[in-house]
Amino acid sequence: MSNTAGQIIKCRAAVAWEAGKPLVIEEVEVAPPQTGEVRLKILFTSLCHTDVYFWEAKGQTPLFPRIFGHEAGGIVESVGEGVTHLKPGDHALPVFTGECGDCPHCKSEESNMCDLLRINTDRGVMLNDNKSRFSIKGQPVHHFVGTSTFSEYTVVHAGCVAKINPEAPLDKVCILSCGICTGLGATINVAKPKPGSSVAIFGLGAVGLAAAEGARISGASRIIGVDLVSSRFELAKKFGVNEFVNPKDHDKPVQQVIAEMTNGGVDRAVECTGSIQAMTSAFECVHDGWGVAVLVGVPNKDDAFKTHPMNFLNERTLKGTFYGNYKPRTDLPNVVEKYMKGELELEKFITHRIPFSEINKAFDYMLKGESIRCIIKMDE
């Protein structure tokens, strides 16, 4: 056991006190893990667009003060009662969704949507006792999606922690704990393109680029990037995208443009924008008879998907996915091994590196559209 096990740890955390205002580096107290929980020392974290979305508090219930962050890598400092798959010193990735191992979803080979530990963006406390493990001078500070990695120490449900190869560089594999796996798995695990096939990727942000990487790894020969920002194409080439379509450049629906380019439609399409228009286009641009479209982006709560039923009757398939269909504890260690074997490239996703004291720069980079992933080193 570590010499801090069972004790309150004082450390630095970047606290969001109100919506849209710069984070403030504060000294916080982090309570010990309770039953079924793990306390992690976070070494590297990165910024995902989901953090920015909830920090801006547009369209959901604001919850402040709060410690954001959910893509990270660290070392287990101590474990609570009943935790058997982790021990102090283990290298681990915390994940915003979990794997309890007991519910019908966890027991199913087809699902990763754990009943107990599925993402809950409105919850700012731990499941065990509905209380926060963070406080500043006695005032509780809310958690974020069960991870809160913008803190040098954090407490996470053990089912949301994947033990990984200690040789893996945490400053790179930390980005697998959210966006990269979401896009990668959407293609590899759900769309499942065959070698030599054609794939359209809607949206070339971090998740879309990861989806393109999945198509590249799968051996797709035509990877068509669809985005409203033409300048993204040059970077997308690094991820296997070899053709580009900007819907604004055409006076007909983009699904029609793609169907004409590909003699009837692509074999697979992966939508990574959250736009209802893009979702419809992704589904309608796949080839009849065998085409599969996968929805990844999260729509607004009032959106409704509309397409003609004949698109289904003509044997097109529409699927959705959550975290790329990866089970965090079971599958994430294997994805890390893919990187270790050179089968998956992660470095090209990392555009910036900054010290923890400059964490607000990461928000600036993302808001300006300058970064895919910005790695934040916690002990600087």
Coordinates of C-alpha atoms in Angstrom, one line a residue:
M1 CA 0.0 0.0 0.0
S2 CA 1.1 3.6 -0.6
N3 CA 2.0 5.7 2.4
T4 CA -0.9 8.0 1.6
A5 CA -3.5 5.2 1.5
G6 CA -6.5 6.0 3.7
Q7 CA -5.5 9.6 4.1
I8 CA -6.8 12.8 2.6
I9 CA -4.5 14.1 -0.1
K10 CA -4.0 17.8 -0.8
C11 CA -3.1 18.5 -4.4
R12 CA -3.6 20.9 -7.3
A13 CA -6.7 20.8 -9.5
A14 CA -8.0 23.1 -12.3
V15 CA -11.4 24.1 -11.0
A16 CA -14.2 25.5 -13.2
W17 CA -16.1 28.0 -10.9
E18 CA -18.6 29.1 -13.5
A19 CA -19.6 28.5 -17.1
G20 CA -17.2 29.7 -19.7
K21 CA -14.7 31.3 -17.3
P22 CA -11.0 30.3 -17.2
L23 CA -10.2 27.4 -14.9
V24 CA -8.4 28.3 -11.7
I25 CA -5.6 26.1 -10.3
E26 CA -6.6 25.5 -6.7
E27 CA -5.5 23.4 -3.8
V28 CA -8.1 20.7 -3.3
E29 CA -8.5 17.9 -0.8
V30 CA -9.1 14.5 -2.3
A31 CA -10.7 11.9 0.1
P32 CA -9.6 8.3 0.1
P33 CA -11.5 5.8 -2.1
Q34 CA -14.5 4.0 -0.6
T35 CA -15.7 0.5 -1.4
G36 CA -15.4 -0.2 -5.1
E37 CA -13.4 2.9 -5.8
V38 CA -9.8 3.7 -6.8
R39 CA -7.7 6.8 -6.2
L40 CA -5.4 7.6 -9.2
K41 CA -2.4 9.9 -9.5
I42 CA -2.9 11.5 -12.8
L43 CA 0.3 12.0 -14.8
F44 CA -1.1 13.2 -18.2
T45 CA -4.5 14.4 -19.3
S46 CA -5.9 15.9 -22.5
L47 CA -8.8 18.1 -23.4
C48 CA -11.8 16.6 -25.3
H49 CA -14.5 18.7 -26.9
T50 CA -17.0 17.2 -24.4
D51 CA -15.1 19.0 -21.6
V52 CA -15.5 22.3 -23.5
Y53 CA -19.2 21.7 -24.2
F54 CA -20.1 21.2 -20.5
W55 CA -17.7 23.9 -19.4
E56 CA -19.6 26.3 -21.7
A57 CA -22.8 24.9 -20.2
K58 CA -24.8 25.3 -23.4
G59 CA -27.9 23.2 -23.5
Q60 CA -27.5 21.3 -20.2
T61 CA -27.8 21.7 -16.5
P62 CA -24.9 23.8 -15.3
L63 CA -23.0 22.2 -12.4
F64 CA -20.3 24.3 -10.7
P65 CA -17.8 24.4 -9.1
R66 CA -16.6 21.3 -11.1
I67 CA -13.4 19.5 -12.0
F68 CA -13.5 18.6 -15.7
G69 CA -11.3 16.2 -17.6
H70 CA -11.9 12.6 -18.7
E71 CA -9.0 11.6 -21.0
A72 CA -6.0 10.7 -18.9
G73 CA -3.4 8.2 -17.9
G74 CA -2.1 7.6 -14.4
I75 CA -1.0 5.3 -11.6
V76 CA -3.1 3.7 -9.0
E77 CA -2.3 5.3 -5.6
S78 CA -4.7 3.2 -3.5
V79 CA -7.8 1.1 -3.8
G80 CA -11.0 0.8 -1.8
E81 CA -12.5 -2.3 -0.2
G82 CA -13.6 -5.0 -2.7
V83 CA -11.3 -3.9 -5.6
T84 CA -9.4 -6.9 -6.8
H85 CA -8.4 -6.1 -10.4
L86 CA -6.2 -3.2 -9.5
K87 CA -3.5 -2.6 -7.0
P88 CA -1.3 0.4 -6.0
G89 CA 1.4 1.0 -8.7
D90 CA -0.7 -0.3 -11.6
H91 CA -0.7 1.9 -14.7
A92 CA -4.2 2.7 -15.7
L93 CA -6.6 4.7 -17.9
P94 CA -9.8 6.1 -16.3
V95 CA -12.8 6.0 -18.7
F96 CA -16.0 8.0 -18.6
T97 CA -18.0 4.8 -19.0
G98 CA -17.5 1.6 -17.2
E99 CA -17.8 -2.1 -17.0
C100 CA -19.3 -3.5 -13.8
G101 CA -19.0 -7.1 -15.1
D102 CA -22.4 -8.2 -13.7
C103 CA -25.2 -6.5 -15.6
P104 CA -26.8 -7.9 -18.8
H105 CA -24.8 -5.5 -21.0
C106 CA -21.5 -6.4 -19.5
K107 CA -22.3 -10.2 -19.9
S108 CA -23.3 -9.6 -23.5
E109 CA -20.6 -10.0 -26.1
E110 CA -22.4 -7.4 -28.2
S111 CA -22.8 -4.5 -25.9
N112 CA -20.5 -2.2 -23.9
M113 CA -23.3 -0.1 -22.3
C114 CA -23.0 -1.0 -18.7
D115 CA -26.3 -0.4 -16.7
L116 CA -24.4 0.7 -13.6
L117 CA -21.6 2.8 -15.0
R118 CA -22.9 4.2 -18.3
I119 CA -22.0 7.9 -18.7
N120 CA -24.0 10.3 -16.7
T121 CA -23.2 14.0 -17.4
D122 CA -25.6 15.4 -14.8
R123 CA -24.1 13.4 -11.9
G124 CA -21.4 15.3 -9.9
V125 CA -21.0 12.8 -7.1
M126 CA -19.8 9.2 -6.5
L127 CA -22.3 6.4 -6.8
N128 CA -21.3 4.8 -3.5
D129 CA -22.7 7.5 -1.2
N130 CA -23.8 10.4 -3.5
K131 CA -21.1 12.6 -2.2
S132 CA -18.0 14.2 -3.8
R133 CA -14.5 13.1 -3.0
F134 CA -13.2 16.7 -3.7
S135 CA -13.4 19.7 -1.5
I136 CA -11.9 23.2 -1.1
K137 CA -11.9 24.5 2.5
G138 CA -14.8 22.2 3.3
Q139 CA -16.9 23.1 0.2
P140 CA -17.6 20.1 -2.1
V141 CA -16.5 20.3 -5.7
H142 CA -18.5 18.4 -8.3
H143 CA -17.1 15.5 -10.3
F144 CA -17.4 15.2 -14.1
V145 CA -18.5 11.9 -15.8
G146 CA -16.9 10.0 -12.9
T147 CA -13.4 10.9 -13.8
S148 CA -12.4 14.5 -13.2
T149 CA -8.8 14.2 -14.5
F150 CA -7.9 17.9 -14.3
S151 CA -6.7 17.1 -10.8
E152 CA -3.3 15.6 -9.7
Y153 CA -5.3 13.0 -7.8
T154 CA -8.8 11.8 -8.5
V155 CA -11.2 9.1 -7.3
V156 CA -12.9 6.9 -9.8
H157 CA -15.2 3.8 -9.6
A158 CA -13.0 0.8 -10.1
G159 CA -15.2 -0.4 -13.0
C160 CA -14.2 2.7 -14.9
V161 CA -10.5 2.0 -14.7
A162 CA -8.6 -0.1 -17.2
K163 CA -5.3 -1.6 -16.2
I164 CA -2.7 -1.3 -19.0
N165 CA 0.8 -2.4 -19.9
P166 CA 3.2 -0.4 -17.6
E167 CA 5.6 -0.1 -20.6
A168 CA 3.0 2.0 -22.6
P169 CA 3.8 5.8 -22.6
L170 CA 1.0 7.4 -20.7
D171 CA 1.6 10.7 -22.4
K172 CA 0.4 9.1 -25.6
V173 CA -2.0 6.3 -24.7
C174 CA -4.0 8.6 -22.4
I175 CA -5.9 9.8 -25.5
L176 CA -7.4 6.3 -25.9
S177 CA -9.7 6.8 -23.0
C178 CA -12.3 8.8 -25.0
G179 CA -12.3 10.3 -28.5
I180 CA -9.8 8.1 -30.3
C181 CA -11.4 4.8 -29.2
T182 CA -14.8 6.2 -30.0
G183 CA -13.9 6.9 -33.7
L184 CA -11.5 4.0 -34.1
G185 CA -14.0 1.4 -32.7
A186 CA -16.9 2.9 -34.7
T187 CA -15.1 1.8 -37.8
I188 CA -13.3 -1.3 -36.8
N189 CA -15.9 -2.8 -34.4
V190 CA -19.2 -1.6 -35.9
A191 CA -18.9 -0.5 -39.5
K192 CA -16.3 -3.4 -40.2
P193 CA -15.2 -2.3 -43.6
K194 CA -13.5 -5.1 -45.7
P195 CA -10.1 -4.6 -47.3
G196 CA -10.4 -2.7 -50.6
S197 CA -13.7 -1.2 -49.6
S198 CA -14.9 2.5 -49.7
V199 CA -15.7 4.5 -46.5
A200 CA -17.1 8.0 -46.1
I201 CA -16.2 9.8 -42.9
F202 CA -18.5 12.7 -42.0
G203 CA -16.7 15.3 -39.8
L204 CA -12.9 15.4 -39.6
G205 CA -12.4 16.4 -36.0
A206 CA -10.5 14.1 -33.6
V207 CA -13.3 11.4 -33.6
G208 CA -13.6 11.5 -37.4
L209 CA -9.9 11.3 -37.9
A210 CA -9.8 8.3 -35.5
A211 CA -12.6 6.8 -37.6
A212 CA -10.5 7.3 -40.7
E213 CA -7.6 5.7 -39.0
G214 CA -9.8 2.7 -38.3
A215 CA -10.7 2.6 -42.0
R216 CA -7.0 2.8 -42.9
I217 CA -6.1 -0.1 -40.5
S218 CA -9.0 -2.1 -41.9
G219 CA -7.5 -1.8 -45.4
A220 CA -10.2 0.4 -47.0
S221 CA -8.9 1.7 -50.4
R222 CA -11.1 4.8 -50.7
I223 CA -11.5 6.9 -47.6
I224 CA -13.7 10.0 -48.4
G225 CA -13.6 12.8 -45.9
V226 CA -16.7 15.0 -45.7
D227 CA -16.4 18.3 -43.9
L228 CA -17.5 21.9 -44.2
V229 CA -13.9 23.1 -43.6
S230 CA -11.8 22.4 -46.6
S231 CA -8.6 23.2 -44.8
R232 CA -9.0 20.0 -42.7
F233 CA -8.2 17.8 -45.7
E234 CA -4.4 18.3 -45.7
L235 CA -4.2 17.0 -42.1
A236 CA -6.7 14.2 -42.8
K237 CA -4.3 12.7 -45.4
K238 CA -2.1 11.6 -42.5
F239 CA -5.0 9.4 -41.3
G240 CA -5.6 7.7 -44.6
V241 CA -8.2 10.1 -46.1
N242 CA -7.5 10.2 -49.9
E243 CA -10.6 12.1 -51.2
F244 CA -12.4 15.1 -49.9
V245 CA -15.9 16.5 -50.3
N246 CA -17.1 19.9 -48.9
P247 CA -20.9 19.9 -49.1
K248 CA -20.8 23.7 -49.6
D249 CA -19.0 23.2 -52.9
H250 CA -22.0 21.4 -54.5
D251 CA -25.6 22.4 -55.4
K252 CA -27.0 19.0 -54.8
P253 CA -27.2 16.9 -51.6
V254 CA -23.8 15.5 -50.5
Q255 CA -25.2 11.9 -50.5
Q256 CA -25.9 12.3 -54.2
V257 CA -22.4 13.6 -54.8
I258 CA -20.9 10.6 -53.0
A259 CA -23.2 8.1 -54.8
E260 CA -22.1 9.5 -58.2
M261 CA -18.4 9.4 -57.1
T262 CA -18.7 5.7 -56.1
N263 CA -21.0 4.2 -58.6
G264 CA -24.0 3.9 -56.4
G265 CA -22.7 4.7 -52.9
V266 CA -19.9 3.8 -50.4
D267 CA -19.7 0.5 -48.7
R268 CA -19.5 2.1 -45.2
A269 CA -20.1 5.6 -43.8
V270 CA -19.3 6.8 -40.3
E271 CA -20.9 10.1 -39.0
C272 CA -18.9 12.0 -36.4
T273 CA -20.6 15.4 -36.2
G274 CA -23.8 15.2 -34.3
S275 CA -25.6 17.1 -37.2
I276 CA -28.9 15.6 -38.2
Q277 CA -28.2 16.6 -41.8
A278 CA -24.9 14.7 -41.7
M279 CA -26.6 11.7 -40.2
T280 CA -29.1 11.6 -42.9
S281 CA -26.5 12.1 -45.6
A282 CA -24.3 9.3 -44.1
F283 CA -27.1 6.8 -44.2
E284 CA -28.3 7.8 -47.6
C285 CA -24.8 7.7 -49.2
V286 CA -24.2 4.0 -48.6
H287 CA -24.7 1.5 -51.3
D288 CA -28.0 -0.4 -51.4
G289 CA -27.8 -4.1 -50.8
W290 CA -24.9 -4.0 -48.4
G291 CA -24.1 -0.5 -47.2
V292 CA -23.7 0.2 -43.5
A293 CA -23.8 3.6 -41.9
V294 CA -22.7 4.2 -38.3
L295 CA -23.8 7.2 -36.2
V296 CA -21.3 8.4 -33.6
G297 CA -22.0 12.1 -33.1
V298 CA -24.4 13.2 -30.4
P299 CA -27.5 15.2 -31.7
N300 CA -29.4 17.9 -29.9
K301 CA -32.1 16.5 -27.6
D302 CA -35.0 17.8 -29.8
D303 CA -33.5 16.5 -33.1
A304 CA -35.4 13.8 -35.1
F305 CA -33.9 11.6 -37.8
K306 CA -35.9 11.5 -41.1
T307 CA -35.3 9.3 -44.1
H308 CA -37.6 7.3 -46.5
P309 CA -38.3 3.7 -45.4
M310 CA -37.3 2.5 -48.8
N311 CA -33.7 3.2 -47.9
F312 CA -34.0 0.4 -45.3
L313 CA -36.0 -1.9 -47.5
N314 CA -33.3 -1.5 -50.2
E315 CA -31.0 -3.2 -47.7
R316 CA -29.0 -0.4 -46.2
T317 CA -28.2 -0.8 -42.5
L318 CA -28.1 2.0 -39.9
K319 CA -26.2 1.5 -36.7
G320 CA -25.2 3.6 -33.7
T321 CA -22.3 3.1 -31.3
F322 CA -21.1 4.3 -27.9
Y323 CA -17.4 4.5 -27.2
G324 CA -16.7 2.5 -30.3
N325 CA -18.3 -0.6 -28.8
Y326 CA -15.2 -1.1 -26.6
K327 CA -15.7 -2.5 -23.1
P328 CA -13.3 -0.3 -21.1
R329 CA -11.7 -2.9 -18.7
T330 CA -11.8 -5.8 -21.2
D331 CA -10.9 -4.1 -24.5
L332 CA -8.8 -1.0 -23.7
P333 CA -5.7 -3.0 -22.7
N334 CA -5.8 -4.7 -26.1
V335 CA -6.0 -1.3 -27.9
V336 CA -2.9 -0.2 -26.0
E337 CA -1.2 -3.3 -27.2
K338 CA -2.1 -2.4 -30.8
Y339 CA -0.2 0.8 -30.3
M340 CA 2.7 -0.9 -28.7
K341 CA 3.0 -3.3 -31.7
G342 CA 3.0 -0.4 -34.1
E343 CA -0.4 -1.3 -35.6
L344 CA -2.0 2.0 -34.4
E345 CA -0.4 5.4 -34.7
L346 CA -1.2 7.9 -31.9
E347 CA 1.5 10.5 -32.2
K348 CA -0.2 12.2 -35.2
F349 CA -3.3 13.0 -33.1
I350 CA -1.2 15.0 -30.6
T351 CA -0.9 18.6 -31.8
H352 CA 0.1 20.4 -28.6
R353 CA 1.8 19.7 -25.2
I354 CA 1.5 22.1 -22.3
P355 CA 2.2 22.2 -18.5
F356 CA -0.7 21.9 -16.1
S357 CA -0.3 25.5 -15.0
E358 CA -1.2 26.6 -18.6
I359 CA -4.3 24.4 -19.0
N360 CA -6.5 27.3 -20.2
K361 CA -4.3 27.4 -23.3
A362 CA -5.7 23.9 -24.2
F363 CA -9.2 25.5 -24.3
D364 CA -8.0 28.3 -26.4
Y365 CA -6.4 25.9 -29.0
M366 CA -9.6 23.9 -29.2
L367 CA -12.0 26.9 -29.4
K368 CA -9.9 28.2 -32.3
G369 CA -9.9 24.8 -34.0
E370 CA -6.1 24.6 -33.8
S371 CA -5.8 21.3 -31.9
I372 CA -6.8 17.7 -32.3
R373 CA -5.4 16.7 -28.9
C374 CA -3.5 18.8 -26.4
I375 CA -1.5 16.8 -23.8
I376 CA -1.3 18.4 -20.4
K377 CA 1.6 17.3 -18.1
M378 CA 0.3 17.3 -14.6
D379 CA 3.5 17.7 -12.6
E380 CA 4.6 20.9 -14.3

